[in-house]
Structures are given as C-alpha cells and as structure tokens.
Coordinates of C-alpha atoms in Angstrom, one line a residue:
M907 CA 0.0 0.0 0.0
S908 CA 1.4 3.3 -1.0
D909 CA 2.9 5.6 1.7
R910 CA 1.0 8.6 0.4
H911 CA -2.2 7.2 2.0
D912 CA -0.7 6.6 5.4
D913 CA -2.1 9.7 6.9
Y914 CA -5.5 9.5 5.2
P915 CA -8.1 10.3 7.9
F916 CA -10.8 7.7 8.6
D917 CA -13.1 10.2 10.4
L918 CA -14.2 12.6 7.6
V919 CA -17.9 12.5 8.4
Q920 CA -17.3 13.4 12.0
K921 CA -16.0 16.7 10.8
D922 CA -18.0 19.6 9.4
F923 CA -16.7 20.8 6.0
S924 CA -19.7 22.9 5.2
E925 CA -17.7 26.1 5.5
R926 CA -14.6 24.6 3.8
P927 CA -15.8 22.2 1.1
E928 CA -12.6 22.5 -0.9
E929 CA -10.7 20.9 1.9
A930 CA -13.0 17.9 1.9
R931 CA -12.8 17.6 -1.9
N932 CA -9.0 17.6 -1.7
L933 CA -9.1 14.8 0.9
L934 CA -11.5 12.8 -1.2
R935 CA -9.3 13.2 -4.3
R936 CA -6.4 11.4 -2.6
R937 CA -8.5 8.7 -0.8
P938 CA -7.2 5.2 -1.2
F939 CA -9.2 2.9 -3.4
V940 CA -9.7 -0.6 -2.1
R941 CA -11.8 -2.6 -4.5
F942 CA -14.0 -5.3 -3.0
L943 CA -13.2 -7.6 -5.9
D944 CA -10.5 -7.6 -8.6
T945 CA -11.6 -8.6 -12.1
L946 CA -11.3 -12.3 -12.6
E947 CA -8.5 -11.7 -15.1
E948 CA -6.5 -9.7 -12.5
G949 CA -7.2 -12.2 -9.8
A950 CA -5.8 -15.0 -11.9
N951 CA -2.3 -13.4 -11.3
H952 CA -2.6 -13.9 -7.6
F953 CA -4.6 -17.2 -7.3
A954 CA -3.0 -19.9 -5.3
P955 CA -4.9 -23.2 -6.0
G956 CA -3.1 -25.7 -3.8
D957 CA -1.9 -29.2 -4.7
R958 CA -5.3 -30.9 -4.6
L959 CA -6.9 -28.5 -7.0
E960 CA -3.9 -28.6 -9.3
D961 CA -4.1 -32.4 -9.4
A962 CA -7.9 -32.2 -10.2
V963 CA -7.2 -29.8 -13.1
N964 CA -4.4 -32.0 -14.5
T965 CA -6.6 -35.1 -14.2
A966 CA -9.5 -33.4 -16.1
L967 CA -7.1 -32.3 -18.8
A968 CA -5.6 -35.8 -19.2
V969 CA -8.9 -37.6 -19.6
G970 CA -10.7 -34.8 -21.5
S971 CA -13.6 -34.6 -19.0
P972 CA -15.3 -31.6 -17.5
L973 CA -14.0 -30.5 -14.1
L974 CA -16.8 -30.0 -11.6
M975 CA -15.8 -27.8 -8.7
T976 CA -18.0 -27.4 -5.6
G977 CA -17.7 -25.4 -2.4
Q978 CA -19.2 -22.4 -0.6
A979 CA -19.5 -19.1 -2.3
G980 CA -16.2 -17.2 -2.2
T981 CA -13.9 -20.2 -2.1
G982 CA -12.4 -19.4 -5.5
K983 CA -14.2 -21.8 -7.9
T984 CA -14.7 -19.2 -10.6
Q985 CA -11.3 -17.8 -10.1
A986 CA -9.8 -21.2 -10.6
A987 CA -11.0 -21.3 -14.2
Y988 CA -9.4 -18.0 -15.0
W989 CA -6.2 -19.1 -13.3
A990 CA -6.2 -22.3 -15.4
A991 CA -6.8 -20.4 -18.6
R992 CA -3.9 -18.1 -17.8
R993 CA -1.5 -20.9 -16.9
L994 CA -2.4 -22.8 -20.0
G995 CA -2.3 -19.7 -22.3
L996 CA -5.8 -20.3 -23.5
G997 CA -6.8 -16.7 -23.9
E998 CA -10.2 -15.3 -23.0
V999 CA -12.4 -17.5 -20.9
L1000 CA -15.7 -18.4 -22.5
H1001 CA -17.8 -17.6 -19.3
F1002 CA -21.4 -18.8 -19.3
Q1003 CA -23.1 -17.5 -16.1
V1004 CA -26.0 -19.9 -15.4
K1005 CA -29.3 -18.3 -14.3
S1006 CA -32.6 -19.8 -13.0
T1007 CA -34.1 -19.4 -16.5
S1008 CA -31.1 -20.9 -18.4
T1009 CA -31.6 -23.7 -20.8
A1010 CA -29.1 -26.0 -22.5
R1011 CA -29.9 -24.3 -25.8
D1012 CA -28.7 -21.0 -24.4
L1013 CA -25.2 -22.5 -24.0
L1014 CA -25.3 -23.7 -27.6
Y1015 CA -26.9 -20.8 -29.4
T1016 CA -29.8 -18.3 -29.5
F1017 CA -32.1 -17.7 -32.4
D1018 CA -34.0 -14.4 -32.6
T1019 CA -37.3 -15.8 -33.7
V1020 CA -39.2 -12.5 -33.2
R1021 CA -36.8 -10.5 -35.4
Y1022 CA -36.8 -13.3 -38.0
F1023 CA -40.6 -13.4 -38.4
H1024 CA -40.8 -9.6 -38.2
D1025 CA -38.3 -9.2 -41.1
A1026 CA -40.0 -12.0 -43.1
N1027 CA -43.4 -10.3 -42.8
I1028 CA -41.9 -7.0 -44.0
Q1029 CA -40.3 -8.5 -47.0
D1030 CA -43.4 -10.7 -47.6
A1031 CA -41.2 -13.6 -48.5
E1032 CA -39.0 -16.3 -46.9
L1033 CA -35.7 -14.8 -46.0
A1034 CA -32.7 -16.0 -47.9
S1035 CA -30.8 -17.1 -44.8
R1036 CA -31.8 -17.7 -41.2
R1037 CA -28.1 -17.7 -40.3
R1038 CA -28.1 -14.0 -39.7
Y1039 CA -30.6 -14.4 -36.8
L1040 CA -28.4 -17.1 -35.1
E1041 CA -26.0 -16.2 -32.4
P1042 CA -23.4 -18.8 -31.3
G1043 CA -23.4 -19.6 -27.7
M1044 CA -20.4 -20.3 -25.5
L1045 CA -20.3 -24.0 -26.0
W1046 CA -20.6 -23.5 -29.8
R1047 CA -17.6 -21.1 -29.7
A1048 CA -15.7 -23.7 -27.6
I1049 CA -16.5 -26.5 -30.0
D1050 CA -15.7 -24.4 -33.1
P1051 CA -13.2 -21.7 -32.2
G1052 CA -13.3 -20.4 -35.8
V1053 CA -17.0 -19.4 -35.6
D1054 CA -16.1 -15.9 -34.3
S1055 CA -13.9 -15.3 -37.4
E1056 CA -16.6 -16.1 -39.9
E1057 CA -17.9 -13.3 -42.1
E1058 CA -20.6 -11.4 -40.3
E1059 CA -22.7 -8.4 -41.2
D1060 CA -21.6 -6.9 -37.9
S1061 CA -17.9 -6.3 -38.5
N1062 CA -17.4 -5.6 -34.8
R1063 CA -17.7 -9.4 -34.2
R1064 CA -14.8 -10.3 -36.5
T1065 CA -11.9 -11.7 -34.6
A1066 CA -8.9 -13.9 -35.4
A1067 CA -9.6 -17.6 -35.0
P1068 CA -7.8 -19.0 -31.9
S1069 CA -4.9 -21.3 -32.7
G1070 CA -5.7 -23.8 -29.9
P1071 CA -8.4 -25.0 -27.5
R1072 CA -10.6 -22.6 -25.5
L1073 CA -11.6 -22.8 -21.9
L1074 CA -15.4 -22.9 -21.3
L1075 CA -16.6 -22.0 -17.8
I1076 CA -20.2 -23.0 -16.9
D1077 CA -20.6 -21.0 -13.7
E1078 CA -23.0 -22.0 -10.9
I1079 CA -24.8 -24.8 -12.7
D1080 CA -26.9 -25.6 -9.6
K1081 CA -28.9 -22.4 -10.3
A1082 CA -30.3 -23.8 -13.5
P1083 CA -33.5 -25.9 -13.9
R1084 CA -33.1 -29.5 -13.0
D1085 CA -33.0 -30.7 -16.7
F1086 CA -30.2 -28.4 -17.6
P1087 CA -27.2 -30.6 -16.7
N1088 CA -28.7 -33.8 -18.3
D1089 CA -29.6 -31.9 -21.5
L1090 CA -25.9 -31.1 -22.0
L1091 CA -24.7 -34.7 -21.6
H1092 CA -24.5 -35.5 -25.3
E1093 CA -23.1 -32.2 -26.4
L1094 CA -20.4 -32.2 -23.7
N1095 CA -19.5 -35.8 -24.5
Q1096 CA -19.7 -35.7 -28.3
M1097 CA -18.9 -32.1 -28.9
R1098 CA -21.6 -31.9 -31.6
F1099 CA -25.2 -30.6 -32.0
T1100 CA -27.7 -29.5 -34.6
V1101 CA -29.7 -26.3 -35.0
P1102 CA -33.3 -27.1 -35.9
E1103 CA -34.1 -23.5 -36.7
V1104 CA -31.4 -23.5 -39.4
P1105 CA -31.5 -27.0 -41.0
E1106 CA -29.2 -25.9 -43.8
L1107 CA -26.4 -25.4 -41.3
G1108 CA -26.1 -29.2 -40.8
E1109 CA -24.4 -30.6 -37.8
V1110 CA -22.1 -28.3 -35.8
R1111 CA -19.2 -30.5 -34.7
Q1112 CA -15.6 -30.4 -33.5
N1113 CA -13.7 -31.3 -36.6
D1114 CA -10.2 -31.1 -35.0
K1115 CA -9.8 -33.3 -32.0
G1116 CA -6.9 -31.2 -30.9
L1117 CA -9.3 -28.3 -30.4
R1118 CA -11.4 -30.1 -27.8
P1119 CA -12.2 -27.4 -25.2
V1120 CA -11.3 -27.4 -21.6
V1121 CA -14.6 -27.4 -19.7
M1122 CA -14.8 -26.3 -16.0
I1123 CA -18.1 -26.2 -14.1
T1124 CA -18.8 -24.7 -10.7
S1125 CA -21.6 -25.4 -8.2
N1126 CA -22.4 -23.9 -4.8
N1127 CA -24.1 -27.1 -3.8
E1128 CA -27.5 -25.5 -3.6
R1129 CA -29.0 -28.7 -4.9
Q1130 CA -27.8 -32.2 -5.9
L1131 CA -26.8 -32.6 -9.5
P1132 CA -28.1 -35.6 -11.5
E1133 CA -26.0 -38.7 -11.2
P1134 CA -25.6 -39.3 -15.0
F1135 CA -24.1 -35.8 -15.2
L1136 CA -21.8 -36.4 -12.2
R1137 CA -20.5 -39.6 -13.8
R1138 CA -19.1 -37.7 -16.7
C1139 CA -17.1 -35.2 -14.6
V1140 CA -13.9 -35.1 -12.7
Y1141 CA -14.8 -33.8 -9.2
H1142 CA -13.1 -31.5 -6.7
H1143 CA -14.5 -29.8 -3.6
I1144 CA -12.9 -26.6 -2.3
V1145 CA -12.9 -26.2 1.5
L1146 CA -12.6 -22.7 2.9
D1147 CA -10.2 -23.5 5.7
A1148 CA -7.1 -21.9 7.3
D1149 CA -4.8 -23.4 4.6
L1150 CA -6.8 -21.8 1.7
V1151 CA -7.0 -18.4 3.4
Q1152 CA -3.3 -18.5 4.2
R1153 CA -2.4 -19.2 0.6
A1154 CA -4.6 -16.4 -0.6
V1155 CA -3.0 -14.0 1.8
A1156 CA 0.5 -15.2 0.9
A1157 CA -0.2 -14.6 -2.8
R1158 CA -1.1 -10.9 -2.0
R1159 CA 1.5 -10.3 0.7
G1160 CA 3.0 -7.4 -1.2
E1161 CA -0.3 -5.5 -0.8
L1162 CA -0.2 -6.0 3.0
E1163 CA 3.3 -5.0 3.8
A1164 CA 2.1 -2.7 6.7
L1165 CA 0.8 -5.7 8.5
S1166 CA 3.2 -7.9 10.5
D1167 CA 3.1 -11.7 10.4
E1168 CA 1.9 -11.7 14.0
F1169 CA -0.9 -9.3 13.1
L1170 CA -2.0 -11.5 10.2
D1171 CA -2.0 -14.6 12.4
L1172 CA -4.2 -12.9 14.8
A1173 CA -6.5 -11.6 12.1
L1174 CA -6.8 -15.1 10.6
R1175 CA -7.8 -16.5 14.0
R1176 CA -10.5 -13.8 14.4
F1177 CA -11.8 -14.5 10.8
L1178 CA -12.0 -18.2 11.3
D1179 CA -13.7 -17.7 14.7
L1180 CA -16.2 -15.5 12.9
R1181 CA -16.9 -18.2 10.3
A1182 CA -17.3 -20.9 13.0
L1183 CA -20.4 -19.0 14.3
H1184 CA -22.4 -20.4 11.4
L1185 CA -23.6 -17.0 10.3
R1186 CA -26.4 -16.6 7.7
K1187 CA -23.9 -15.1 5.3
P1188 CA -20.4 -16.0 6.4
P1189 CA -17.6 -13.8 5.0
S1190 CA -15.7 -15.2 2.1
T1191 CA -11.9 -15.2 1.3
G1192 CA -12.4 -12.2 -1.0
E1193 CA -14.1 -10.2 1.7
Y1194 CA -11.3 -11.2 4.2
L1195 CA -8.7 -9.9 1.8
V1196 CA -10.5 -6.5 1.4
W1197 CA -10.7 -6.4 5.2
L1198 CA -7.0 -6.8 5.5
R1199 CA -6.4 -4.1 2.9
V1200 CA -8.5 -1.7 5.0
L1201 CA -6.6 -2.7 8.1
A1202 CA -3.3 -2.1 6.2
L1203 CA -4.4 1.4 5.5
R1204 CA -4.8 2.0 9.2
V1205 CA -2.1 0.1 10.9
S1206 CA 0.8 2.4 9.9
G1207 CA -0.8 5.2 11.9
A1208 CA -1.3 3.4 15.2
P1209 CA -0.4 -0.3 15.0
E1210 CA -0.7 -0.9 18.8
K1211 CA -4.1 0.5 19.0
L1212 CA -5.4 -1.3 15.9
Q1213 CA -4.1 -4.6 17.2
G1214 CA -6.0 -4.1 20.4
D1215 CA -9.1 -3.2 18.4
L1216 CA -8.8 -6.4 16.5
A1217 CA -10.4 -8.2 19.4
H1218 CA -13.6 -6.2 18.5
L1219 CA -13.4 -6.8 14.8
P1220 CA -13.0 -3.2 13.5
Y1221 CA -14.6 -2.3 10.1
L1222 CA -17.0 -5.2 10.5
S1223 CA -19.2 -3.8 7.7
V1224 CA -16.6 -5.1 5.2
L1225 CA -17.1 -8.7 6.5
I1226 CA -20.7 -9.0 7.6
K1227 CA -23.5 -8.3 5.1
N1228 CA -26.6 -9.6 6.9
R1229 CA -28.7 -7.7 9.5
Q1230 CA -29.3 -10.8 11.7
D1231 CA -25.6 -11.6 11.7
L1232 CA -24.8 -8.1 12.8
Q1233 CA -27.4 -8.3 15.6
R1234 CA -26.0 -11.6 16.7
L1235 CA -22.4 -10.4 16.8
G1236 CA -23.5 -7.3 18.7
A1237 CA -25.1 -9.4 21.3
A1238 CA -22.2 -11.8 21.7
E1239 CA -20.0 -10.9 24.6
D1240 CA -16.9 -12.7 23.2
V1241 CA -17.0 -10.9 19.8

C-alpha cells in the first residue's frame, strides 16, 4: 500500500466541512481505493490453487472430462477457471453464467425468432438465410473456435480464430432448472449438435480433436446434480479452511506490507472464529482480503491501538452483510 495514504483520515464524516468544502474535496481526491473484488482476469495473477486443485485440473485435462468444482461461495471456484486459462495460455475464458431461467440451448446458441418473423413479414417472403438471426453460444464457440472469425454483417464481431483449444466455464450450474445438466450430456461428451431453426447449417461438430475445449463447471451445492451428469465429470471440492486463506494472503502479501506476520496470524484466527459461528452469510476469502487491505491502511498510523481493536473486529461492515448476523455479533460478549 502506498505511503501517500498513510495519513489519510478515517473520520471525515465526524467533521464539518460545510464552510470549507474544498478541503473535503482535496481529501476525497487522494483517498485510497480498495476494491472489494479484482476482475477475474486480474485475480488470476494472484490465485493460489493448492496441490489438490492442481491435481484435479491435471486429471480433467488428461482424460478430457469436464472438471466440476463445488464449495461455498467465495472459495475461488470461478477464479480457478481464469487461473487455469492463464496458466495454459488459452486466452479469454468463455464464461457462461447460469441463471434460474437458463436452458441448455442458451449455452449452444440463441435464435432471434421474433426478429426473423418480423423481417420475413416486412419482406413478404421467406428470408434468404436464417443464419443472420443465429448467435453462437459459449459451447458452440468452444467446439468451433473459428466461428467468431466467420464473415458477419456486424464487422465488430470479427476476430482472429484462436490457434488452440478454448476454456469454457459453466458457472453456478446448480442455479439452472433440473433438466439443464442432463440436457448437456450429449453435447459435452460428443462435442456436436444441430440447430433445428437453421437446418441448412447441418451438424455443428468439433472437426479437429486437438481443439477439444477445456470445460470447467462450478456449483455452490444449492442442490444435488443428476448422477448421469456427475459420472461424466472429474470432481473437486474446495474447502474454505485456514490453509486456503493463508495461501490467498501469501499470494497478496505485497499489498499487505504494513501488517506484520503476527498481526496476520491474529486476524486469521478472528476471521476463522467468525466463520465458526455459522452465520447466515459467512464472510468469504475475498471479503477477508478486502478487510486486511482496509486494516493495512490504518495500521501504519497506530499499530498498537489497531491490534487491540482487532479483538472487537474493526470495520465489521466489510465482512458482515446480513442484518441478523450483525445483531447476533453485537449481542455476543466474546466478539
């Protein structure tokens, strides 16, 4: 953390700047900026997966099966995919964020039926090509990396075809309707499908076996996934424990130079104690790292006082995001 922020005041709203607004503006201009989350691309530079996750990734790569990663929110499942893509030099991750309304077809393609029939009615004739109303989905782009470089009316979509496999991330698959995983079994296994809306397109398939995509899937364990789907995956569960948190802190130690090793050990114990309370919304590793960054901004000014305050969890609003949890902590004598 830069020294120029060491003297930044944390009590601005306790002061009255109504008669001297420019002073407040000057202070706000030089305020430190602590992001709650890095971009996933940035986070890949600092991700520390651990031996077990590395083994799981290598196993999935060797056998060509999807890697299913489970664990609580905030354990780094999504980040692991971006880390793997960076380590393997696979370029941009094809990230499909699953929603409660997602269908397997959304992952393959979307066809703008409304616009197609609207244009057909205006022209009062069958359109020459339905292809222009077809948008390749993330799995299509993973199966056929060259699809993005095909000639399109929208020149902004033209990109150079990748020279190797792509990494497809299907994120939070447990949010989808129950049929979603099973509906993808054939496509994920065979890497081929058809588009009924555009029969002249024929079968979309992976023509080059060397371009078989790397598929990584995450789940927060909100519901059990179908057994036929599980049988086709390599599986890894990420546990948010002291070892995972310590690896995450070690990977970002340079951002926390103001905090001593003893201070970090104490902060880790307080964080794990907090999670052991089985809160409605327990803090994640990412929130813990932000909390440490905030503490690093303060520790240079009065480290002894801050270490004493750690027993009372200062800046709790960075860690706790649930009203009932805050009330519970406020009532607990030992927190």
